[in-house]
XYZ file of C-alpha atoms in Angstrom:
702
model
C -0.077 8.396 34.417
C -0.645 9.750 30.949
C 0.428 13.241 31.982
C 3.428 12.047 33.966
C 4.863 10.359 30.892
C 5.011 13.519 28.788
C 8.108 15.679 28.804
C 8.887 18.817 26.796
C 10.009 17.925 23.295
C 13.713 18.358 22.600
C 15.463 17.970 19.251
C 12.639 17.802 16.679
C 14.791 15.697 14.375
C 15.518 12.802 16.731
C 12.189 12.880 18.537
C 9.945 12.454 15.491
C 8.441 9.091 14.541
C 6.612 8.808 11.219
C 4.476 5.760 11.766
C 1.856 3.772 9.883
C -0.715 1.285 11.176
C -1.054 -1.693 8.807
C -3.414 -4.670 8.958
C -6.235 -6.691 7.506
C -9.833 -5.466 7.716
C -11.204 -5.701 11.289
C -7.859 -6.514 12.905
C -8.228 -3.338 14.966
C -6.040 -0.731 13.227
C -8.390 2.172 13.830
C -9.037 1.180 17.445
C -5.266 1.029 18.063
C -4.960 4.514 16.557
C -7.810 5.866 18.685
C -6.241 4.481 21.868
C -2.902 6.052 20.967
C -4.590 9.428 20.516
C -6.409 9.039 23.808
C -3.356 7.988 25.826
C -1.221 10.788 24.406
C -3.841 13.377 25.316
C -4.620 14.262 21.701
C -8.258 13.335 22.374
C -10.193 13.299 25.638
C -12.655 10.565 24.775
C -12.015 7.131 23.361
C -13.416 6.892 19.825
C -15.234 3.684 18.882
C -15.607 2.269 15.362
C -19.003 0.708 16.126
C -20.303 4.031 17.464
C -18.972 6.096 14.544
C -17.010 8.358 16.913
C -13.452 7.740 15.696
C -11.110 10.585 14.801
C -9.405 8.959 11.813
C -12.508 7.408 10.223
C -14.124 10.831 9.925
C -15.641 10.450 6.450
C -19.362 9.707 6.486
C -18.900 6.603 4.330
C -16.231 5.229 6.685
C -18.566 5.633 9.629
C -21.512 4.135 7.754
C -19.528 1.117 6.556
C -17.389 0.663 9.691
C -14.138 0.381 7.704
C -11.205 2.624 6.916
C -11.336 3.859 3.317
C -8.978 6.837 3.234
C -5.539 7.014 4.852
C -5.813 9.562 7.669
C -2.853 11.443 9.147
C -2.771 12.476 12.813
C -0.094 13.966 15.074
C 0.352 13.570 18.818
C 3.028 14.046 21.477
C 4.178 11.381 23.918
C 7.127 11.190 26.270
C 8.896 14.089 24.581
C 8.373 12.677 21.087
C 6.087 13.759 18.280
C 4.380 10.881 16.516
C 3.037 11.475 13.014
C 0.685 8.558 12.496
C -1.173 7.359 9.403
C -4.096 4.950 9.821
C -4.250 3.025 6.543
C -7.130 1.060 4.955
C -7.214 -2.719 5.303
C -9.448 -3.551 2.330
C -7.734 -4.756 -0.844
C -9.631 -2.226 -2.985
C -7.771 0.593 -1.237
C -4.250 -0.874 -1.338
C -3.051 2.157 -3.305
C -3.788 4.325 -0.247
C -1.455 2.019 1.691
C 1.174 2.261 -1.056
C 1.207 6.052 -0.987
C 1.425 6.066 2.806
C 4.291 3.572 2.944
C 6.241 5.723 0.525
C 6.598 8.465 3.166
C 6.772 6.448 6.413
C 9.860 5.575 8.437
C 8.259 2.734 10.412
C 5.034 0.809 10.903
C 3.023 -1.212 13.389
C 1.524 -4.350 11.860
C -1.645 -5.281 13.745
C -2.797 -8.919 13.783
C -5.961 -10.516 15.130
C -5.080 -12.925 17.971
C -7.760 -15.346 16.716
C -7.236 -15.188 12.948
C -3.463 -14.548 12.886
C -2.060 -13.458 9.534
C -4.972 -12.840 7.158
C -4.764 -12.292 3.370
C -4.611 -8.504 3.364
C -2.152 -8.568 6.284
C 0.145 -10.511 4.003
C -0.404 -8.098 1.109
C 0.436 -4.964 3.105
C 3.429 -6.787 4.590
C 4.802 -7.345 1.083
C 4.168 -3.686 0.264
C 6.166 -2.663 3.335
C 8.937 -5.071 2.276
C 9.211 -3.324 -1.084
C 9.642 0.030 0.636
C 12.032 -1.312 3.273
C 9.896 0.029 6.134
C 10.949 -1.279 9.599
C 8.055 -2.836 11.514
C 6.974 -4.065 14.900
C 3.934 -6.299 15.441
C 0.999 -5.917 17.797
C -1.172 -9.007 18.284
C -4.537 -7.494 19.138
C -7.821 -8.782 20.580
C -6.305 -11.121 23.162
C -9.528 -10.734 25.141
C -11.568 -12.547 22.462
C -12.726 -16.152 22.688
C -10.214 -18.372 20.911
C -7.388 -15.831 21.100
C -3.944 -17.421 21.257
C -0.680 -15.517 21.016
C 1.438 -18.555 20.134
C -0.821 -19.534 17.238
C -0.761 -15.986 15.880
C 3.040 -15.879 16.161
C 3.310 -19.222 14.350
C 1.263 -17.801 11.463
C 3.564 -14.760 11.365
C 6.589 -17.041 11.087
C 5.056 -19.304 8.442
C 3.268 -16.778 6.219
C 5.497 -13.715 6.480
C 8.830 -15.575 6.547
C 10.287 -13.426 9.286
C 11.792 -14.135 12.712
C 9.298 -13.197 15.458
C 10.904 -11.899 18.670
C 8.100 -12.130 21.237
C 8.679 -9.691 24.102
C 5.342 -10.183 25.891
C 3.750 -13.058 27.794
C -0.007 -12.630 28.310
C -1.406 -12.656 31.834
C -4.751 -14.449 31.638
C -6.595 -15.842 28.636
C -9.543 -14.562 26.620
C -11.938 -12.520 28.781
C -9.579 -12.949 31.761
C -6.698 -11.241 29.936
C -5.519 -8.488 32.300
C -1.938 -7.677 31.329
C 1.426 -8.801 30.030
C 4.839 -9.788 31.298
C 7.531 -7.594 29.735
C 10.194 -10.209 28.937
C 12.911 -7.604 28.364
C 12.673 -6.079 31.848
C 10.972 -9.131 33.438
C 8.212 -7.024 34.939
C 4.442 -7.526 34.969
C 2.180 -4.799 33.554
C -1.403 -5.190 34.778
C -4.479 -3.138 33.806
C -7.306 -3.119 36.319
C -10.925 -2.803 35.207
C -12.029 0.780 34.747
C -8.476 2.190 34.814
C -6.462 3.463 31.862
C -3.028 3.243 33.499
C -1.233 -0.020 34.186
C 0.271 -1.172 37.450
C 3.848 -2.409 37.285
C 5.071 -5.174 39.554
C 6.960 -8.472 39.787
C 6.145 -11.423 37.542
C 3.237 -13.426 39.043
C 4.417 -16.618 40.705
C 2.410 -19.040 38.493
C 3.994 -17.466 35.384
C 7.577 -17.197 36.692
C 8.902 -20.426 35.133
C 7.170 -19.791 31.800
C 8.448 -16.202 31.750
C 12.026 -17.375 32.352
C 11.691 -19.981 29.596
C 10.391 -17.431 27.117
C 13.041 -14.893 28.092
C 15.642 -17.560 27.341
C 14.111 -18.192 23.910
C 14.106 -14.443 23.245
C 17.799 -14.183 24.175
C 18.684 -17.119 21.904
C 16.754 -15.642 18.974
C 18.388 -12.237 19.464
C 21.843 -13.835 19.695
C 21.301 -15.552 16.339
C 20.621 -12.180 14.703
C 22.909 -9.740 16.545
C 26.726 -10.047 16.994
C 26.939 -8.215 20.346
C 24.118 -10.293 21.803
C 25.767 -13.461 20.509
C 29.126 -12.530 22.054
C 27.558 -11.795 25.437
C 25.449 -14.941 25.295
C 28.504 -17.095 24.590
C 30.563 -15.488 27.371
C 27.921 -15.253 30.101
C 25.238 -17.758 28.965
C 22.744 -14.892 29.104
C 22.048 -11.483 27.557
C 21.649 -8.400 29.747
C 18.568 -6.200 29.524
C 20.575 -3.351 27.959
C 22.216 -5.527 25.320
C 18.923 -7.226 24.524
C 17.154 -3.875 24.103
C 19.917 -2.638 21.792
C 19.787 -5.854 19.768
C 16.006 -5.589 19.354
C 16.401 -2.007 18.154
C 19.002 -2.909 15.524
C 17.283 -6.029 14.158
C 14.029 -4.062 13.899
C 15.648 -1.283 11.914
C 17.568 -3.584 9.582
C 14.535 -5.819 9.071
C 16.175 -9.058 10.235
C 13.635 -9.679 13.005
C 10.148 -8.656 14.104
C 9.478 -7.616 17.681
C 6.027 -8.883 18.723
C 3.909 -7.261 21.434
C 0.347 -8.079 22.417
C -2.737 -6.596 24.033
C -6.354 -5.587 23.570
C -6.814 -2.141 22.050
C -10.566 -2.143 22.702
C -9.936 -2.595 26.441
C -7.003 -0.173 26.348
C -4.498 -2.852 27.381
C -1.040 -2.936 25.839
C -1.082 0.477 24.138
C 1.472 2.215 26.375
C 4.067 -0.583 25.923
C 3.371 -0.319 22.193
C 4.092 3.424 22.269
C 7.307 2.756 24.188
C 8.350 0.215 21.535
C 7.573 2.732 18.769
C 9.848 5.313 20.400
C 12.626 2.877 21.348
C 12.723 0.609 18.282
C 11.504 2.455 15.196
C 13.801 4.988 13.474
C 13.692 8.776 13.568
C 14.114 10.682 10.265
C 17.911 11.100 10.739
C 18.212 7.310 11.207
C 16.948 6.455 7.719
C 19.103 6.765 4.572
C 19.187 10.120 2.786
C 16.390 10.458 0.265
C 17.397 9.894 -3.349
C 16.192 11.845 -6.356
C 17.345 12.970 -9.763
C 18.517 16.307 -11.109
C 18.531 16.430 -14.923
C 18.797 12.642 -14.922
C 21.710 12.572 -12.463
C 21.125 10.767 -9.123
C 21.264 13.051 -6.081
C 20.869 12.609 -2.318
C 19.406 14.969 0.249
C 20.010 14.430 3.992
C 17.311 14.877 6.628
C 18.765 18.244 7.561
C 16.629 21.377 8.142
C 19.481 23.480 6.737
C 19.680 21.551 3.454
C 17.757 22.629 0.320
C 14.056 21.838 0.504
C 12.776 18.535 -0.896
C 9.219 17.420 -0.066
C 7.028 14.734 -1.651
C 3.286 15.148 -2.186
C 1.666 11.852 -1.168
C -1.995 12.838 -0.875
C -4.343 15.533 -2.129
C -7.668 16.142 -0.396
C -10.398 18.594 -1.341
C -12.436 20.011 1.525
C -15.363 22.461 1.538
C -12.888 25.177 2.573
C -10.162 24.415 0.027
C -7.498 22.044 -1.188
C -5.095 20.303 1.221
C -1.807 18.992 -0.148
C -0.164 16.471 2.193
C 3.635 16.350 2.031
C 6.511 14.570 3.691
C 9.431 16.976 4.109
C 12.595 14.962 3.464
C 15.141 17.768 3.683
C 15.245 21.493 4.329
C 12.569 23.713 5.843
C 9.307 24.972 4.393
C 7.782 28.159 5.793
C 4.442 29.872 5.501
C 4.561 32.257 2.536
C 7.393 30.408 0.732
C 7.392 29.995 -3.029
C 8.338 26.433 -3.987
C 8.993 24.685 -7.300
C 7.022 21.679 -8.526
C 10.086 20.047 -10.076
C 8.193 17.633 -12.331
C 5.655 20.090 -13.733
C 8.211 22.951 -13.671
C 5.932 25.569 -12.186
C 5.978 27.397 -8.865
C 3.465 27.254 -6.028
C 2.973 29.527 -3.042
C 2.489 28.031 0.419
C -0.224 30.094 2.104
C -0.500 28.052 5.298
C 1.056 24.975 6.916
C -1.154 22.695 9.002
C -0.360 20.018 11.556
C -3.123 17.532 10.801
C -5.342 15.449 13.029
C -7.622 13.729 10.533
C -10.276 16.389 9.713
C -8.960 18.902 12.278
C -5.907 21.095 11.852
C -3.501 23.262 13.833
C -1.609 25.961 11.959
C 2.184 26.153 12.288
C 4.700 28.606 10.858
C 7.130 26.062 9.397
C 7.911 22.383 8.887
C 11.361 20.826 8.868
C 12.927 17.650 7.499
C 11.059 14.671 8.900
C 7.693 16.416 9.241
C 4.415 15.272 7.671
C 2.105 18.260 7.206
C -0.639 19.628 4.956
C -0.155 22.723 2.808
C -2.824 25.245 1.879
C -2.377 27.353 -1.251
C -0.756 24.728 -3.484
C -3.184 24.784 -6.399
C -2.145 22.225 -8.995
C 0.612 19.895 -7.717
C -0.600 16.310 -7.850
C 0.181 13.178 -5.873
C 3.779 12.160 -6.505
C 4.998 15.705 -7.196
C 8.232 16.988 -5.641
C 8.180 20.445 -4.057
C 11.651 21.950 -3.715
C 13.564 25.197 -3.632
C 13.510 26.906 -7.039
C 17.284 27.349 -6.850
C 17.914 23.657 -6.013
C 15.496 21.502 -8.054
C 15.200 17.771 -7.372
C 12.729 15.113 -8.522
C 11.914 12.368 -6.014
C 10.554 8.999 -7.095
C 6.742 9.128 -6.880
C 4.615 6.351 -5.351
C 3.682 3.633 -7.812
C 0.083 3.518 -9.021
C -1.554 0.174 -9.798
C -3.492 -0.225 -13.026
C -7.302 -0.220 -12.559
C -9.002 -3.605 -12.991
C -12.735 -2.812 -12.816
C -14.775 -0.250 -14.760
C -18.322 1.100 -14.689
C -20.112 3.480 -17.007
C -21.271 6.604 -15.170
C -23.510 9.422 -16.255
C -25.600 12.236 -14.809
C -29.304 11.400 -14.778
C -30.102 15.078 -15.413
C -28.525 16.724 -18.452
C -27.865 19.946 -16.530
C -25.527 18.004 -14.195
C -23.238 16.718 -16.980
C -20.628 19.473 -16.619
C -20.694 19.229 -12.832
C -20.153 15.462 -13.073
C -17.112 15.935 -15.304
C -15.664 18.372 -12.769
C -16.407 15.999 -9.866
C -14.741 13.071 -11.667
C -11.653 15.175 -12.375
C -11.416 16.055 -8.683
C -11.817 12.383 -7.725
C -8.922 11.326 -9.950
C -6.797 14.153 -8.561
C -7.401 12.910 -5.020
C -7.076 9.199 -5.846
C -4.642 8.375 -8.694
C -5.744 4.722 -8.658
C -9.023 5.887 -10.245
C -9.125 6.617 -13.970
C -11.726 8.293 -16.154
C -12.079 7.665 -19.887
C -14.596 7.388 -22.704
C -15.894 4.159 -24.222
C -15.055 4.529 -27.948
C -18.067 2.430 -28.991
C -20.815 3.949 -26.841
C -19.344 7.346 -25.979
C -20.152 6.734 -22.303
C -17.925 8.058 -19.528
C -16.109 5.138 -17.894
C -14.797 5.206 -14.312
C -12.130 2.579 -13.541
C -10.722 1.509 -10.185
C -9.279 -1.279 -8.063
C -12.489 -3.127 -7.220
C -16.254 -3.070 -6.917
C -16.173 -1.446 -3.460
C -13.622 1.134 -4.645
C -15.947 2.267 -7.428
C -19.002 2.126 -5.180
C -17.299 4.446 -2.689
C -16.177 6.826 -5.456
C -19.679 7.102 -6.939
C -21.231 7.585 -3.524
C -18.725 10.342 -2.802
C -19.907 12.190 -5.927
C -23.514 11.828 -4.825
C -22.879 13.071 -1.295
C -20.224 15.739 -1.827
C -21.575 17.216 -5.076
C -25.278 16.384 -4.834
C -25.294 14.829 -8.317
C -27.699 12.006 -9.182
C -25.353 9.541 -10.894
C -26.417 6.542 -12.960
C -24.059 3.550 -12.934
C -23.735 0.710 -15.451
C -22.741 -2.896 -14.732
C -19.096 -3.263 -13.633
C -16.624 -4.564 -16.213
C -13.138 -5.916 -15.693
C -9.999 -4.892 -17.558
C -8.831 -7.738 -19.769
C -5.323 -8.212 -21.156
C -3.915 -10.085 -24.131
C -0.716 -12.078 -24.288
C 1.283 -14.284 -26.630
C 1.121 -18.068 -26.379
C 3.249 -18.838 -29.445
C 5.298 -16.054 -30.989
C 6.893 -15.404 -34.373
C 10.503 -15.075 -35.477
C 12.134 -13.086 -38.238
C 9.174 -10.829 -38.972
C 10.397 -8.247 -41.474
C 8.774 -4.864 -41.809
C 9.787 -2.029 -44.096
C 8.422 1.426 -43.415
C 8.784 3.563 -46.545
C 6.975 6.851 -47.046
C 7.644 9.491 -49.664
C 5.280 12.447 -50.107
C 7.564 15.226 -51.263
C 10.440 16.630 -49.256
C 12.248 14.399 -46.748
C 10.964 10.825 -46.774
C 10.753 8.117 -44.119
C 12.673 4.860 -44.290
C 13.057 2.173 -41.651
C 13.696 -1.546 -41.984
C 13.326 -3.778 -38.898
C 13.297 -7.521 -38.184
C 11.625 -8.642 -34.955
C 11.373 -11.826 -32.900
C 8.313 -11.910 -30.641
C 7.900 -14.457 -27.837
C 6.042 -15.015 -24.592
C 7.782 -13.457 -21.619
C 9.055 -16.021 -19.150
C 11.098 -13.664 -16.947
C 11.456 -9.955 -16.236
C 14.596 -9.591 -18.280
C 16.914 -11.365 -20.702
C 20.618 -10.982 -20.097
C 21.537 -12.490 -23.461
C 19.935 -9.650 -25.403
C 20.456 -6.870 -22.897
C 16.709 -6.776 -22.344
C 15.020 -4.043 -20.385
C 11.699 -4.725 -18.639
C 9.101 -2.943 -16.574
C 6.010 -3.642 -14.528
C 3.845 -3.774 -17.674
C 5.206 -7.228 -18.542
C 7.234 -6.123 -21.567
C 10.907 -6.754 -22.278
C 12.749 -5.322 -25.261
C 16.201 -6.337 -26.435
C 18.414 -5.998 -29.493
C 20.962 -8.326 -31.113
C 21.712 -6.134 -34.117
C 25.399 -6.221 -35.026
C 27.671 -4.166 -37.196
C 25.907 -0.899 -36.495
C 23.151 -1.733 -38.957
C 20.706 0.112 -36.686
C 22.167 2.993 -34.609
C 21.460 3.051 -30.888
C 19.118 6.038 -31.054
C 17.014 4.205 -33.651
C 16.922 1.087 -31.442
C 15.412 3.208 -28.670
C 12.874 4.538 -31.178
C 11.906 0.975 -32.168
C 11.354 0.143 -28.486
C 9.159 3.226 -28.094
C 7.129 2.193 -31.146
C 6.679 -1.317 -29.747
C 5.422 0.145 -26.484
C 2.924 2.205 -28.494
C 1.620 -1.003 -30.065
C 1.025 -2.622 -26.655
C -1.988 -0.373 -26.043
C -4.303 -2.447 -28.272
C -4.043 -6.161 -28.965
C -5.435 -7.968 -32.015
C -8.080 -10.021 -30.167
C -10.291 -7.289 -28.742
C -8.228 -4.132 -28.488
C -7.118 -4.872 -24.909
C -3.609 -3.974 -23.649
C -0.907 -6.552 -24.375
C 1.323 -7.935 -21.600
C 3.776 -10.781 -21.030
C 5.791 -10.059 -24.169
C 9.465 -10.197 -25.123
C 10.494 -8.452 -28.354
C 13.979 -8.693 -29.834
C 15.234 -6.521 -32.689
C 17.488 -8.893 -34.659
C 18.260 -6.938 -37.811
C 17.444 -3.791 -39.742
C 18.627 -1.261 -42.263
C 18.780 2.514 -42.604
C 18.804 5.090 -45.370
C 21.425 7.832 -45.411
C 18.868 10.626 -45.819
C 15.380 9.313 -45.058
C 15.915 7.390 -41.810
C 14.938 9.115 -38.576
C 13.801 8.300 -35.056
C 10.232 9.028 -36.113
C 10.478 6.547 -38.998
C 11.879 3.780 -36.779
C 9.274 4.440 -34.095
C 6.543 4.035 -36.704
C 8.262 0.878 -37.998
C 8.403 -0.596 -34.492
C 4.722 0.125 -33.900
C 3.473 -1.318 -37.197
C 5.872 -4.266 -37.101
C 4.740 -5.380 -33.652
C 1.081 -5.010 -34.612
C 1.696 -7.236 -37.620
C 3.653 -9.732 -35.495
C 0.847 -9.954 -32.917
C -1.692 -10.650 -35.658
C 0.528 -13.494 -36.866
C 1.186 -14.886 -33.374
C -1.083 -17.126 -31.319
C -2.725 -14.910 -28.702
C -4.868 -15.578 -25.636
C -7.164 -13.361 -23.570
C -6.277 -12.821 -19.889
C -8.648 -11.840 -17.078
C -7.874 -10.553 -13.571
C -8.205 -13.185 -10.851
C -8.336 -12.779 -7.089
C -7.656 -14.998 -4.115
C -10.868 -15.192 -2.101
C -10.868 -16.196 1.569
C -14.365 -17.119 2.754
C -15.246 -17.748 6.403
C -18.479 -19.769 6.670
C -20.381 -21.778 9.299
C -20.140 -25.569 9.032
C -23.643 -26.087 7.664
C -23.051 -23.698 4.750
C -19.683 -25.017 3.528
C -21.164 -27.265 0.818
C -23.322 -24.515 -0.642
C -20.456 -22.030 -0.631
C -18.124 -24.500 -2.369
C -20.754 -25.155 -5.020
C -21.271 -21.440 -5.568
C -17.514 -20.858 -5.950
C -17.332 -23.683 -8.510
C -20.208 -22.104 -10.458
C -18.183 -18.895 -10.537
C -15.239 -20.746 -12.141
C -13.435 -20.726 -8.802
C -10.593 -23.128 -8.008
C -10.452 -24.070 -4.320
C -6.867 -23.972 -3.062
C -7.357 -24.692 0.634
C -9.791 -25.284 3.470
C -9.092 -24.949 7.183
C -11.407 -25.921 10.006
C -12.174 -23.279 12.595
C -14.391 -23.448 15.669
C -17.950 -23.651 14.360
C -16.988 -23.185 10.727
C -14.343 -23.270 8.037
C -12.079 -20.925 6.114
C -12.088 -21.667 2.394
C -9.492 -20.198 0.037
C -10.101 -20.129 -3.708
C -8.873 -18.392 -6.844
C -11.790 -16.830 -8.701
C -12.041 -14.603 -11.809
C -12.829 -11.057 -10.718
C -15.651 -10.798 -13.257
C -17.481 -13.620 -11.475
C -17.394 -11.911 -8.060
C -19.748 -9.029 -8.790
C -22.652 -9.299 -6.368
C -20.957 -12.081 -4.383
C -21.368 -10.297 -1.034
C -25.170 -10.442 -1.134
C -25.109 -14.007 -2.462
C -22.856 -15.145 0.385
C -25.061 -13.447 2.981
C -28.148 -15.216 1.674
C -26.423 -18.625 1.651
C -25.074 -18.260 5.199
C -27.938 -16.328 6.854
C -25.650 -13.329 7.140
C -22.877 -15.193 9.011
C -20.454 -15.626 6.124
C -17.689 -13.141 5.373
C -15.093 -12.939 2.655
C -12.006 -10.974 1.674
C -10.121 -10.775 -1.600
C -6.551 -10.215 -2.694
C -5.347 -9.530 -6.234
C -3.668 -12.601 -7.725
C -2.678 -11.381 -11.194
C -4.170 -12.508 -14.508
C -5.059 -15.926 -15.910
C -6.119 -17.168 -19.368
C -9.834 -16.999 -20.128
C -11.291 -20.382 -21.166
C -12.100 -20.502 -24.876
C -15.837 -20.972 -24.288
C -15.957 -17.897 -22.050
C -13.729 -15.841 -24.352
C -16.184 -16.347 -27.222
C -18.753 -14.307 -25.324
C -16.272 -11.522 -24.547
C -14.377 -10.982 -27.794
C -16.015 -9.147 -30.710
C -17.275 -11.386 -33.472
């Protein structure tokens, strides 16, 4: 059946689907991807995570750990369509890989465990997809497991993701007797027999007929509430036709008003073909999404998904291989050909494209060109980094790069052998180039090299990659978290005069600042401007006492001062600064003088204000057997954890708590020992919280 479903590809624009697989750890993302590759003929053997034979988890660490660490791109053809698919990580430490992938995707499949429903990281990646406006469909996986229940999983989707689930499948059989689904749109049964990859289509089984009709009615009512044409037909005929219902599901998926829910068991290869059909029918092609927006010399511009338009492509991943550097790009407009010279619009230098590769994880097929809508890898691009825009030299454009989260955990690293020091520096530089969520710096007190990342596992993987790929024996210090400082009680009317005269032109700037704790992301009364760093600046100066260009310089100086707080030299966040007054000198005032005044004034204000130290906290979800619940709760309390919820589950409990990140180092081994290896936990970043005074005394310098 697999071969019968494929037809020659037609228009490459309308038959492309750029798709991501999103989910929590162990929900089955990689298995879903492997089954898609198998059914489309891209592979001839089903890859298994537990056997280490998957295509997308090709890195040795991924196979050793049994989790996805690096987003892997693959391409396959099905039913006349080309599907560019990215299997994303599910662990919170690698959420930046998900962020970079979502930036270039047109649609996504959210995979949920039929037993666990919506899990913490499922919720996190859902919010990431919301920010990017990526249309999604849902696949409730593992219906063959004990305790699997589609209705319970759908209820968790409704409650935790705040969306409208539109369930188009009714399972046939429960748990290990799950054999197929009823397609509620066409009212047909799809049954998979043991040992066969293809399904058998037939009428709805008699025992399920009434339930199928009831659920079809609920589906029609839900669609009518969201779609005008479906509502009109429902009111006139008391039902919605298959064609109208299919069109309504397509539109509400693409505008994000509803979530189509399918189900199956990827491990048993049941439900994958209907999922592929939903991907093709419901998710958008590149021409269906809005034209990409960028800037040209600060002026907003748009580029359509047209192969004839000027080239605009975004670099979303860089990967170094033993044979060279691969630069992964999403082509948004225009055409890129082998041998072309392209402009890196941000860095303002040109690159030559030596080869273009259609990628299947660690295997590649060379092509002569790529057009708008394609996701490909380029060979020959030497220095363009993640987030760079490659465009035609005659038509420059800068696209918005993916956001990069600030690192929260650091370790000191060093080569155990002095002759490896230079090689380690080179390996660290390559790591940061491949993964922008890593950062390398130097501890000013000890002179040690410090590697910072998103979590303990993130850093562990990075260090292990250096050991394996570069054969360097690396020593690692104890992990440290990245603290922040913020204002509890601010100051008003702080006056600072910056006067400097050393021959020639002098410097004069007079500023008056109000500094307060930030309670919102902006302040309309002062025309405040904010950003993701938790800083808002505004000005209430009247009468032109400080010109606008000097106000901008004061803001820049204040931002300079945020780098080091007065408590322990940590970055400052959660701050609102208002410039209330000032004065200039006819000859000696300049932007440089006012920038210096802003920097020194804010430093002085922070020393006068009441400050508090902040530490990163995470939401921890721990699954434990009944007999170990008490010990786990006690251990969380000893780690300064605050339990926020506990839910009973067959044979155990799921405990949710908010815990300081610094207290979680080594928690995995501790949990295993307390639960005889049966306990598991996941984490999700939950921002920063004040450090208790007694704890802060041991952190801050004396």
